[in-house]
Amino acid sequence: MPVYKVVIIGAGPAGYFTAQALQKAQINGMKFQIDILERLPTPWGLVRSGVAPDHQKTKGVSKVFEKIAREPNFRLFANLEAGKDVSIRELCERYDAVVMATGASIGNRLRIPGEHLVNSLTAAEFVPWYNGHPDFTNVPIDLNHHTAVIIGAGNVAIDVARTLVLDPRILDQTDIAQHALLQLQNSKIRHVIVCGRRGPEHASFTMPELRSLSNLEGVDVCFNLSEIESAQKRAKAHSMTSKETLSNLEAMRLLAITEKKRSDRKLEIRFLTKPIEIKGKSKVEELSFGINQVDINGEILLSQEKLAIKCGLVISAVGYGVGGIKSVPVENGRIKNIRGKVRNNLYVVGWAKRGPVGVIGTNKSDASDVVDLILAELKQPKSISGIDDLLKSRSEIIDQGGWEKINAMEILSGKPLGKPRLKEVKWDRLISLGRSI
Ligand code: NAP
């Protein structure tokens, strides 16, 4: 039976779900050899370096990735960068299909004055820092202030806010990177303010994230009741309001009326605050906002009113875009594609395909759609040999066995500390741990 060779670039959720969809397609009389290339020495993408440490249950999806990796037609080539160590052209020539699953890792900027100041960061730097991504261990972050402001009303903003405001004893039981835990243990931050530029009805928090705020240990979560009630009135008056928005608003209202614990840790969510300027001599000292209003038609209008918040840290969580990969066209923050097709036998899945929207599970149906397209377009399998030698000649590959050694070592090191794992965060240590002897 002919065997098609497919290479997936990026070992995150979109990459694994693509491999899974290909494995499932084998019942239709087709056979696949699936290679996953990964720039880092470790796989699992956002499950390792994006999902917040206090959301360990979400990371349970890695069990699915392990199952996919156990199939005999799956191979991991980690510590190999497509577009640099091996070109996209070389891959397209040798494989029957090449699937980009490279995500969107560049944090969008606010493009306001003062954004360059020390302690003004994007979530694309802060999140991988606390999650132990080896490229972000040295991000300079100063937590020696009482107040931090997070810009954006999405789930990433909430993840960032929780991590900053939670009692670090809670994070100590997770797989948070040790360097981040140490800094959070010494952090003076007690007040975190999440600022959305539109109204509560426009926030993109999902229900599970909102629910997780209702039992945040040792933290008072504060919504402004009149702000939420006004949004509820507007939303109910508007015939197009979704059920989801109405339930989100109700969840926010309940949070607003929940009796406060009088804790010294406070997470405040404010709306209709448009960031205008970050002020400070060399470091962040203040963030100024214009106050927006929602008019009768739901349009956002900037009022004359202003607001200034004294703070020592600003993190913008306002979405992501894809980083450039040589010879792959990028448009509007994603890889230019039509329903997953880039050109010839080059395809794209996940955030790189559709932009930075959707939870981990969204990648499953997305990958499955692109695999259907690949299946429909496959011709005769290519008979070019020597792929392994080519890849191995370009970098010191960490294969599945190498990753399993790293994984086992991290889990073992975490055990005596009561953690699910103690992450290794240095490139050279990861490579030597995963080295095949
Ligand atoms: P998001 O949901 O798109 O939220 C981005 C926020 O940034 C929006 O509130 C947006 O406001 C705001 N924004 C954009 N440009 C801005 C600007 N110039 N000034 C001020 N605010 C601005 O994106 P995300 O939070 O990065 O999340 C990405 C995806 O990952 C989402 O689908 C999310 O659900 C998912 N995710 C899920 C989880 C989870 O399930 N636990 C955790 C993290 C992320 P406007 O609406 O006004 O544009």
Short mmCIF file of C-alpha atoms and ligand atoms in Angstrom, two decimals:
data_model
loop_
_atom_site.label_atom_id
_atom_site.label_comp_id
_atom_site.label_asym_id
_atom_site.label_seq_id
_atom_site.Cartn_x
_atom_site.Cartn_y
_atom_site.Cartn_z
CA MET A 1 0.00 0.00 0.00
CA PRO A 2 1.45 3.46 -0.87
CA VAL A 3 2.66 5.50 2.10
CA TYR A 4 2.31 9.27 1.95
CA LYS A 5 4.85 11.34 3.86
CA VAL A 6 3.42 14.36 5.67
CA VAL A 7 5.46 16.82 7.69
CA ILE A 8 3.82 19.08 10.26
CA ILE A 9 5.78 22.15 11.33
CA GLY A 10 5.08 22.95 14.98
CA ALA A 11 4.37 20.47 17.77
CA GLY A 12 1.57 22.37 19.48
CA PRO A 13 -2.13 21.44 19.73
CA ALA A 14 -2.85 22.27 16.05
CA GLY A 15 0.09 20.09 14.99
CA TYR A 16 -0.93 17.11 17.13
CA PHE A 17 -4.58 17.33 16.07
CA THR A 18 -3.42 17.33 12.43
CA ALA A 19 -1.40 14.18 13.11
CA GLN A 20 -4.44 12.64 14.80
CA ALA A 21 -6.70 13.47 11.84
CA LEU A 22 -4.16 11.83 9.50
CA GLN A 23 -3.97 8.75 11.73
CA LYS A 24 -7.78 8.48 11.69
CA ALA A 25 -7.81 8.84 7.88
CA GLN A 26 -5.79 5.62 7.57
CA ILE A 27 -8.91 3.49 7.85
CA ASN A 28 -9.77 4.69 4.33
CA GLY A 29 -6.99 2.63 2.80
CA MET A 30 -4.36 5.35 2.94
CA LYS A 31 -1.15 5.14 4.92
CA PHE A 32 0.81 8.06 6.32
CA GLN A 33 4.27 8.61 7.70
CA ILE A 34 3.85 11.66 9.96
CA ASP A 35 6.85 13.73 10.99
CA ILE A 36 6.46 16.69 13.36
CA LEU A 37 9.19 19.33 13.33
CA GLU A 38 9.55 21.60 16.34
CA ARG A 39 11.90 24.57 16.83
CA LEU A 40 12.12 24.06 20.62
CA PRO A 41 13.71 21.00 22.23
CA THR A 42 10.26 20.22 23.72
CA PRO A 43 6.85 19.62 22.11
CA TRP A 44 3.26 20.55 23.19
CA GLY A 45 3.42 24.27 22.20
CA LEU A 46 0.87 26.37 24.08
CA VAL A 47 -0.03 23.49 26.40
CA ARG A 48 3.49 23.80 27.81
CA SER A 49 4.19 27.51 27.37
CA GLY A 50 0.78 29.19 27.09
CA VAL A 51 -1.82 27.59 29.38
CA ALA A 52 -1.79 29.27 32.80
CA PRO A 53 -0.10 27.23 35.54
CA ASP A 54 -3.21 27.26 37.77
CA HIS A 55 -5.15 25.57 34.93
CA GLN A 56 -3.49 22.16 35.20
CA LYS A 57 -6.67 20.36 34.08
CA THR A 58 -6.44 22.06 30.67
CA LYS A 59 -2.95 20.62 30.30
CA GLY A 60 -4.51 17.13 30.56
CA VAL A 61 -4.85 17.25 26.75
CA SER A 62 -1.15 16.30 26.66
CA LYS A 63 -2.35 12.72 27.37
CA VAL A 64 -4.02 12.83 23.94
CA PHE A 65 -0.75 14.07 22.40
CA GLU A 66 1.11 11.18 24.07
CA LYS A 67 -1.35 8.70 22.59
CA ILE A 68 -0.88 10.19 19.10
CA ALA A 69 2.90 10.00 19.56
CA ARG A 70 2.73 6.30 20.51
CA GLU A 71 1.40 5.36 17.05
CA PRO A 72 4.14 3.72 14.94
CA ASN A 73 3.69 6.20 12.07
CA PHE A 74 4.55 9.25 14.23
CA ARG A 75 8.01 10.77 14.61
CA LEU A 76 9.16 13.89 16.45
CA PHE A 77 12.06 16.00 15.20
CA ALA A 78 12.45 18.66 17.91
CA ASN A 79 15.22 21.28 18.12
CA LEU A 80 14.94 21.85 14.36
CA GLU A 81 13.72 25.13 12.91
CA ALA A 82 11.83 25.05 9.63
CA GLY A 83 12.61 28.12 7.55
CA LYS A 84 16.13 28.24 9.03
CA ASP A 85 17.72 24.81 9.60
CA VAL A 86 15.69 23.37 6.75
CA SER A 87 13.85 25.45 4.16
CA ILE A 88 10.15 25.20 3.37
CA ARG A 89 11.15 24.49 -0.26
CA GLU A 90 13.30 21.50 0.82
CA LEU A 91 10.38 20.12 2.81
CA CYS A 92 7.85 20.66 0.02
CA GLU A 93 10.14 18.85 -2.42
CA ARG A 94 10.51 15.79 -0.19
CA TYR A 95 7.13 15.40 1.51
CA ASP A 96 3.74 14.80 -0.10
CA ALA A 97 2.23 17.48 2.12
CA VAL A 98 3.72 20.13 4.40
CA VAL A 99 1.45 21.55 7.12
CA MET A 100 2.38 24.72 8.98
CA ALA A 101 1.13 24.60 12.57
CA THR A 102 3.37 27.36 13.84
CA GLY A 103 0.81 29.34 15.84
CA ALA A 104 0.85 33.10 16.43
CA SER A 105 3.47 34.11 18.92
CA ILE A 106 4.05 37.83 18.33
CA GLY A 107 2.16 40.03 20.78
CA ASN A 108 0.19 42.88 19.21
CA ARG A 109 1.27 46.33 20.34
CA LEU A 110 -0.95 49.13 21.59
CA ARG A 111 0.93 51.68 19.47
CA ILE A 112 0.64 54.41 22.07
CA PRO A 113 3.35 56.75 23.44
CA GLY A 114 5.41 55.28 26.30
CA GLU A 115 5.00 51.66 25.23
CA HIS A 116 8.80 51.35 25.07
CA LEU A 117 9.22 52.15 28.79
CA VAL A 118 10.78 49.60 31.14
CA ASN A 119 8.08 47.31 32.61
CA SER A 120 5.70 47.76 29.69
CA LEU A 121 5.36 44.25 28.24
CA THR A 122 3.11 42.20 26.04
CA ALA A 123 1.46 38.98 27.17
CA ALA A 124 3.54 37.31 24.44
CA GLU A 125 6.59 37.97 26.67
CA PHE A 126 5.03 37.62 30.11
CA VAL A 127 3.15 34.33 29.56
CA PRO A 128 6.14 32.34 28.18
CA TRP A 129 8.28 33.88 30.95
CA TYR A 130 6.14 32.38 33.73
CA ASN A 131 5.69 29.17 31.79
CA GLY A 132 9.43 28.53 31.37
CA HIS A 133 9.78 28.94 27.60
CA PRO A 134 13.57 28.77 27.10
CA ASP A 135 13.63 31.97 24.97
CA PHE A 136 11.96 34.03 27.70
CA THR A 137 13.73 33.12 30.95
CA ASN A 138 15.57 36.46 31.05
CA VAL A 139 12.70 38.85 30.32
CA PRO A 140 13.32 41.77 32.71
CA ILE A 141 10.23 42.15 34.91
CA ASP A 142 10.02 44.28 38.04
CA LEU A 143 7.22 43.29 40.44
CA ASN A 144 8.23 45.80 43.08
CA HIS A 145 5.03 47.85 42.77
CA HIS A 146 1.57 47.74 44.27
CA THR A 147 -0.45 48.06 41.06
CA ALA A 148 -0.30 46.41 37.64
CA VAL A 149 -2.57 47.18 34.69
CA ILE A 150 -3.48 44.62 32.05
CA ILE A 151 -4.89 45.90 28.77
CA GLY A 152 -7.45 43.77 26.93
CA ALA A 153 -10.71 42.06 27.90
CA GLY A 154 -9.91 38.54 26.74
CA ASN A 155 -8.95 35.23 28.34
CA VAL A 156 -5.23 35.92 28.07
CA ALA A 157 -5.67 39.14 30.08
CA ILE A 158 -7.46 37.13 32.78
CA ASP A 159 -4.70 34.46 32.82
CA VAL A 160 -2.04 37.13 33.23
CA ALA A 161 -4.03 38.95 35.92
CA ARG A 162 -4.62 35.77 37.97
CA THR A 163 -0.95 34.82 37.80
CA LEU A 164 0.08 38.25 39.09
CA VAL A 165 -2.49 38.53 41.86
CA LEU A 166 -2.74 34.96 43.20
CA ASP A 167 -1.03 34.01 46.42
CA PRO A 168 2.20 32.37 45.14
CA ARG A 169 1.60 29.46 47.54
CA ILE A 170 -1.11 28.34 45.09
CA LEU A 171 1.27 28.61 42.14
CA ASP A 172 3.91 26.69 44.08
CA GLN A 173 1.82 23.53 43.54
CA THR A 174 1.88 23.95 39.76
CA ASP A 175 4.43 23.62 36.95
CA ILE A 176 5.16 27.36 36.88
CA ALA A 177 8.82 28.09 36.07
CA GLN A 178 10.94 28.37 39.21
CA HIS A 179 12.42 31.75 38.21
CA ALA A 180 8.89 33.18 37.89
CA LEU A 181 7.70 31.61 41.15
CA LEU A 182 10.64 33.11 43.01
CA GLN A 183 9.88 36.57 41.66
CA LEU A 184 6.15 36.23 42.36
CA GLN A 185 6.94 35.14 45.93
CA ASN A 186 8.76 38.47 46.41
CA SER A 187 6.20 40.46 44.40
CA LYS A 188 4.66 43.57 45.97
CA ILE A 189 1.78 43.56 43.49
CA ARG A 190 -1.56 43.40 45.31
CA HIS A 191 -3.87 45.24 42.91
CA VAL A 192 -4.29 44.14 39.31
CA ILE A 193 -6.61 46.09 37.04
CA VAL A 194 -7.81 44.58 33.76
CA CYS A 195 -8.97 47.29 31.34
CA GLY A 196 -11.23 46.64 28.36
CA ARG A 197 -11.66 49.40 25.79
CA ARG A 198 -15.31 48.56 25.02
CA GLY A 199 -18.24 47.62 27.25
CA PRO A 200 -18.77 44.47 29.35
CA GLU A 201 -21.06 43.14 26.60
CA HIS A 202 -18.10 43.23 24.19
CA ALA A 203 -15.62 41.41 26.42
CA SER A 204 -14.28 38.18 24.97
CA PHE A 205 -13.91 36.30 28.26
CA THR A 206 -15.38 32.81 28.04
CA MET A 207 -17.67 31.38 30.70
CA PRO A 208 -15.13 28.93 32.21
CA GLU A 209 -12.66 31.81 32.66
CA LEU A 210 -15.33 33.98 34.28
CA ARG A 211 -16.39 31.10 36.52
CA SER A 212 -12.81 30.53 37.60
CA LEU A 213 -12.87 34.09 39.00
CA SER A 214 -15.68 33.24 41.40
CA ASN A 215 -13.50 30.90 43.44
CA LEU A 216 -10.20 32.68 43.27
CA GLU A 217 -8.64 31.88 46.63
CA GLY A 218 -7.52 34.88 48.67
CA VAL A 219 -8.43 37.46 46.01
CA ASP A 220 -11.30 39.94 45.86
CA VAL A 221 -12.62 40.12 42.30
CA CYS A 222 -14.29 43.47 41.62
CA PHE A 223 -16.60 44.41 38.77
CA ASN A 224 -18.48 47.71 38.85
CA LEU A 225 -22.15 46.74 39.34
CA SER A 226 -23.62 49.81 37.64
CA GLU A 227 -21.29 49.32 34.65
CA ILE A 228 -22.50 45.70 34.29
CA GLU A 229 -26.19 46.56 34.80
CA SER A 230 -25.99 49.29 32.13
CA ALA A 231 -24.42 46.76 29.76
CA GLN A 232 -27.21 44.26 30.58
CA LYS A 233 -29.83 46.89 29.70
CA ARG A 234 -28.09 47.69 26.42
CA ALA A 235 -27.66 44.02 25.59
CA LYS A 236 -31.29 43.14 26.31
CA ALA A 237 -32.49 46.06 24.16
CA HIS A 238 -30.45 44.81 21.24
CA SER A 239 -32.15 42.00 19.33
CA MET A 240 -28.84 40.60 18.03
CA THR A 241 -27.35 39.92 21.48
CA SER A 242 -26.30 36.29 21.81
CA LYS A 243 -27.29 34.01 24.70
CA GLU A 244 -23.61 33.65 25.47
CA THR A 245 -23.20 37.41 25.96
CA LEU A 246 -26.24 37.53 28.25
CA SER A 247 -24.89 34.67 30.39
CA ASN A 248 -21.45 36.27 30.53
CA LEU A 249 -23.00 39.53 31.71
CA GLU A 250 -25.00 37.69 34.35
CA ALA A 251 -21.80 35.96 35.53
CA MET A 252 -20.13 39.38 35.79
CA ARG A 253 -23.12 40.78 37.70
CA LEU A 254 -22.95 37.90 40.19
CA LEU A 255 -19.24 38.53 40.64
CA ALA A 256 -19.97 42.24 41.18
CA ILE A 257 -22.44 41.51 44.00
CA THR A 258 -20.43 38.71 45.65
CA GLU A 259 -19.45 39.68 49.17
CA LYS A 260 -15.79 40.65 49.26
CA LYS A 261 -13.28 38.77 51.41
CA ARG A 262 -11.49 41.99 52.39
CA SER A 263 -8.33 40.38 51.14
CA ASP A 264 -5.27 42.53 50.46
CA ARG A 265 -5.19 41.01 46.95
CA LYS A 266 -7.58 42.63 44.51
CA LEU A 267 -8.40 41.91 40.87
CA GLU A 268 -10.47 44.68 39.34
CA ILE A 269 -12.04 44.59 35.88
CA ARG A 270 -12.93 47.94 34.31
CA PHE A 271 -14.50 48.66 30.96
CA LEU A 272 -14.72 51.53 28.47
CA THR A 273 -11.13 52.52 29.19
CA LYS A 274 -9.07 53.27 26.10
CA PRO A 275 -5.32 53.42 26.80
CA ILE A 276 -3.80 56.65 25.51
CA GLU A 277 -0.33 57.01 26.98
CA ILE A 278 2.07 55.20 29.31
CA LYS A 279 3.96 57.75 31.36
CA GLY A 280 7.20 57.55 33.30
CA LYS A 281 10.79 58.83 33.26
CA SER A 282 12.38 55.55 32.20
CA LYS A 283 10.00 53.01 33.80
CA VAL A 284 6.24 52.75 33.79
CA GLU A 285 4.71 55.10 36.38
CA GLU A 286 1.22 55.88 35.13
CA LEU A 287 -1.22 54.87 32.44
CA SER A 288 -3.67 57.41 31.07
CA PHE A 289 -6.95 56.49 29.47
CA GLY A 290 -9.73 58.18 27.58
CA ILE A 291 -13.17 57.08 28.72
CA ASN A 292 -15.35 55.55 26.05
CA GLN A 293 -19.13 55.52 25.93
CA VAL A 294 -21.53 53.15 24.20
CA ASP A 295 -24.22 55.02 22.27
CA ILE A 296 -27.77 53.86 21.59
CA ASN A 297 -26.68 51.92 18.47
CA GLY A 298 -23.91 50.12 20.33
CA GLU A 299 -21.21 52.33 18.77
CA ILE A 300 -18.18 53.23 20.88
CA LEU A 301 -17.49 56.94 21.23
CA LEU A 302 -14.55 58.55 22.99
CA SER A 303 -15.78 61.05 25.59
CA GLN A 304 -13.90 64.09 26.94
CA GLU A 305 -13.43 62.28 30.25
CA LYS A 306 -9.94 61.03 31.18
CA LEU A 307 -8.57 58.61 33.76
CA ALA A 308 -5.04 58.15 35.08
CA ILE A 309 -3.92 55.05 37.01
CA LYS A 310 -0.62 55.02 38.91
CA CYS A 311 1.03 51.68 38.26
CA GLY A 312 4.47 50.12 37.94
CA LEU A 313 3.71 47.45 35.37
CA VAL A 314 1.64 47.43 32.17
CA ILE A 315 0.98 44.23 30.24
CA SER A 316 -0.96 44.39 26.98
CA ALA A 317 -2.94 41.27 26.14
CA VAL A 318 -4.49 42.52 22.91
CA GLY A 319 -4.02 39.59 20.57
CA TYR A 320 -1.23 37.98 18.57
CA GLY A 321 0.17 37.75 15.05
CA VAL A 322 2.35 35.17 13.32
CA GLY A 323 6.13 35.61 13.13
CA GLY A 324 7.70 35.59 9.67
CA ILE A 325 8.96 32.33 8.16
CA LYS A 326 11.11 32.68 5.07
CA SER A 327 9.13 32.22 1.82
CA VAL A 328 5.75 31.92 3.58
CA PRO A 329 3.42 34.89 2.91
CA VAL A 330 1.82 36.60 5.92
CA GLU A 331 -1.28 38.78 5.73
CA ASN A 332 -3.30 40.38 8.56
CA GLY A 333 -1.38 38.56 11.27
CA ARG A 334 -1.79 35.07 9.79
CA ILE A 335 -0.28 32.95 7.03
CA LYS A 336 -1.97 33.88 3.76
CA ASN A 337 -4.21 30.94 2.87
CA ILE A 338 -7.52 29.89 1.41
CA ARG A 339 -9.28 27.46 3.76
CA GLY A 340 -5.88 26.12 4.86
CA LYS A 341 -4.18 25.97 1.48
CA VAL A 342 -1.08 28.15 1.11
CA ARG A 343 0.21 26.92 -2.27
CA ASN A 344 0.88 23.58 -4.05
CA ASN A 345 1.45 21.00 -1.28
CA LEU A 346 1.86 23.61 1.51
CA TYR A 347 -0.99 23.93 4.02
CA VAL A 348 -1.63 25.71 7.30
CA VAL A 349 -3.69 24.92 10.43
CA GLY A 350 -4.48 26.47 13.81
CA TRP A 351 -3.81 30.07 14.84
CA ALA A 352 -1.35 30.50 11.95
CA LYS A 353 -4.27 29.77 9.59
CA ARG A 354 -7.25 31.51 11.19
CA GLY A 355 -5.66 34.06 13.55
CA PRO A 356 -5.41 33.96 17.34
CA VAL A 357 -8.94 32.84 18.16
CA GLY A 358 -10.32 29.76 19.80
CA VAL A 359 -9.48 27.44 22.64
CA ILE A 360 -7.26 24.33 22.36
CA GLY A 361 -10.17 22.12 21.26
CA THR A 362 -11.02 24.48 18.36
CA ASN A 363 -7.87 23.20 16.64
CA LYS A 364 -9.34 19.72 16.36
CA SER A 365 -12.09 20.49 13.86
CA ASP A 366 -9.86 23.00 12.11
CA ALA A 367 -7.11 20.37 11.61
CA SER A 368 -9.64 17.82 10.49
CA ASP A 369 -10.98 20.21 7.77
CA VAL A 370 -7.47 20.85 6.45
CA VAL A 371 -6.66 17.13 6.46
CA ASP A 372 -9.82 16.53 4.36
CA LEU A 373 -8.45 19.08 1.88
CA ILE A 374 -5.04 17.38 1.84
CA LEU A 375 -6.65 13.96 1.26
CA ALA A 376 -8.60 15.35 -1.66
CA GLU A 377 -5.47 16.82 -3.25
CA LEU A 378 -2.91 14.03 -2.73
CA LYS A 379 -1.48 12.56 -5.92
CA GLN A 380 1.04 9.70 -6.28
CA PRO A 381 3.28 9.41 -3.20
CA LYS A 382 6.74 10.90 -3.71
CA SER A 383 9.59 8.45 -3.69
CA ILE A 384 12.40 10.73 -2.51
CA SER A 385 14.47 9.04 0.20
CA GLY A 386 17.03 10.52 2.58
CA ILE A 387 14.66 12.79 4.54
CA ASP A 388 15.96 11.55 7.90
CA ASP A 389 19.58 12.11 6.93
CA LEU A 390 18.79 15.60 5.69
CA LEU A 391 17.01 16.60 8.92
CA LYS A 392 19.62 15.01 11.16
CA SER A 393 22.43 16.77 9.28
CA ARG A 394 20.91 20.19 10.08
CA SER A 395 20.53 20.05 13.86
CA GLU A 396 20.92 17.88 16.93
CA ILE A 397 17.48 16.31 16.82
CA ILE A 398 15.53 15.55 19.99
CA ASP A 399 13.32 12.66 19.00
CA GLN A 400 10.30 11.18 20.79
CA GLY A 401 12.59 9.07 23.01
CA GLY A 402 14.65 12.15 23.87
CA TRP A 403 11.54 14.15 24.77
CA GLU A 404 10.27 11.26 26.92
CA LYS A 405 13.54 11.42 28.88
CA ILE A 406 13.11 15.18 29.46
CA ASN A 407 9.46 14.63 30.40
CA ALA A 408 10.28 11.83 32.86
CA MET A 409 13.08 13.88 34.44
CA GLU A 410 10.82 16.93 34.93
CA ILE A 411 8.04 14.83 36.49
CA LEU A 412 10.53 13.08 38.78
CA SER A 413 12.08 16.38 39.90
CA GLY A 414 8.63 17.83 40.65
CA LYS A 415 7.47 14.89 42.80
CA PRO A 416 9.28 15.67 46.08
CA LEU A 417 8.11 19.29 45.79
CA GLY A 418 4.45 18.30 45.29
CA LYS A 419 4.44 19.72 41.74
CA PRO A 420 3.23 18.02 38.55
CA ARG A 421 6.68 18.72 37.07
CA LEU A 422 9.68 20.96 37.59
CA LYS A 423 10.34 22.47 34.18
CA GLU A 424 13.81 22.62 32.73
CA VAL A 425 14.06 26.06 31.12
CA LYS A 426 17.56 26.26 29.64
CA TRP A 427 18.19 25.37 25.99
CA ASP A 428 21.51 23.60 26.65
CA ARG A 429 20.16 21.58 29.60
CA LEU A 430 17.09 20.52 27.60
CA ILE A 431 19.25 19.43 24.69
CA SER A 432 21.65 17.47 26.87
CA LEU A 433 18.76 15.81 28.75
CA GLY A 434 17.12 14.79 25.47
CA ARG A 435 20.34 13.74 23.77
CA SER A 436 20.32 10.21 22.45
CA ILE A 437 23.32 8.28 23.82
P1 NAP B 1 -9.01 38.12 22.48
O1 NAP B 1 -10.00 37.22 23.08
O2 NAP B 1 -9.15 38.49 21.06
O3 NAP B 1 -8.97 39.45 23.37
C1 NAP B 1 -8.18 40.54 23.00
C2 NAP B 1 -8.67 41.78 23.72
O4 NAP B 1 -7.77 42.85 23.38
C3 NAP B 1 -10.06 42.24 23.31
O5 NAP B 1 -10.75 42.64 24.47
C4 NAP B 1 -9.78 43.46 22.41
O6 NAP B 1 -10.76 44.44 22.47
C5 NAP B 1 -8.54 44.00 23.08
N1 NAP B 1 -7.78 44.89 22.23
C6 NAP B 1 -7.31 44.66 20.97
N2 NAP B 1 -6.62 45.73 20.53
C7 NAP B 1 -6.66 46.66 21.52
C8 NAP B 1 -6.13 47.96 21.68
N3 NAP B 1 -5.42 48.54 20.71
N4 NAP B 1 -6.36 48.61 22.83
C9 NAP B 1 -7.08 48.04 23.82
N5 NAP B 1 -7.60 46.81 23.74
C10 NAP B 1 -7.40 46.13 22.60
O7 NAP B 1 -7.54 37.54 22.58
P2 NAP B 1 -6.72 36.78 23.72
O8 NAP B 1 -7.16 37.14 25.08
O9 NAP B 1 -5.31 37.02 23.32
O10 NAP B 1 -7.07 35.25 23.47
C11 NAP B 1 -6.77 34.61 22.23
C12 NAP B 1 -7.59 33.33 22.11
O11 NAP B 1 -7.10 32.37 23.03
C13 NAP B 1 -9.05 33.54 22.43
O12 NAP B 1 -9.86 32.79 21.55
C14 NAP B 1 -9.16 33.00 23.84
O13 NAP B 1 -10.44 32.51 24.19
C15 NAP B 1 -8.14 31.88 23.82
N6 NAP B 1 -7.68 31.58 25.20
C16 NAP B 1 -8.40 30.70 25.91
C17 NAP B 1 -8.05 30.44 27.21
C18 NAP B 1 -8.89 29.47 28.00
O14 NAP B 1 -9.75 28.82 27.42
N7 NAP B 1 -8.66 29.33 29.28
C19 NAP B 1 -6.98 31.08 27.80
C20 NAP B 1 -6.26 31.98 27.05
C21 NAP B 1 -6.63 32.23 25.73
P3 NAP B 1 -11.84 44.59 21.28
O15 NAP B 1 -12.79 43.46 21.47
O16 NAP B 1 -12.41 45.94 21.53
O17 NAP B 1 -11.07 44.50 19.98
#
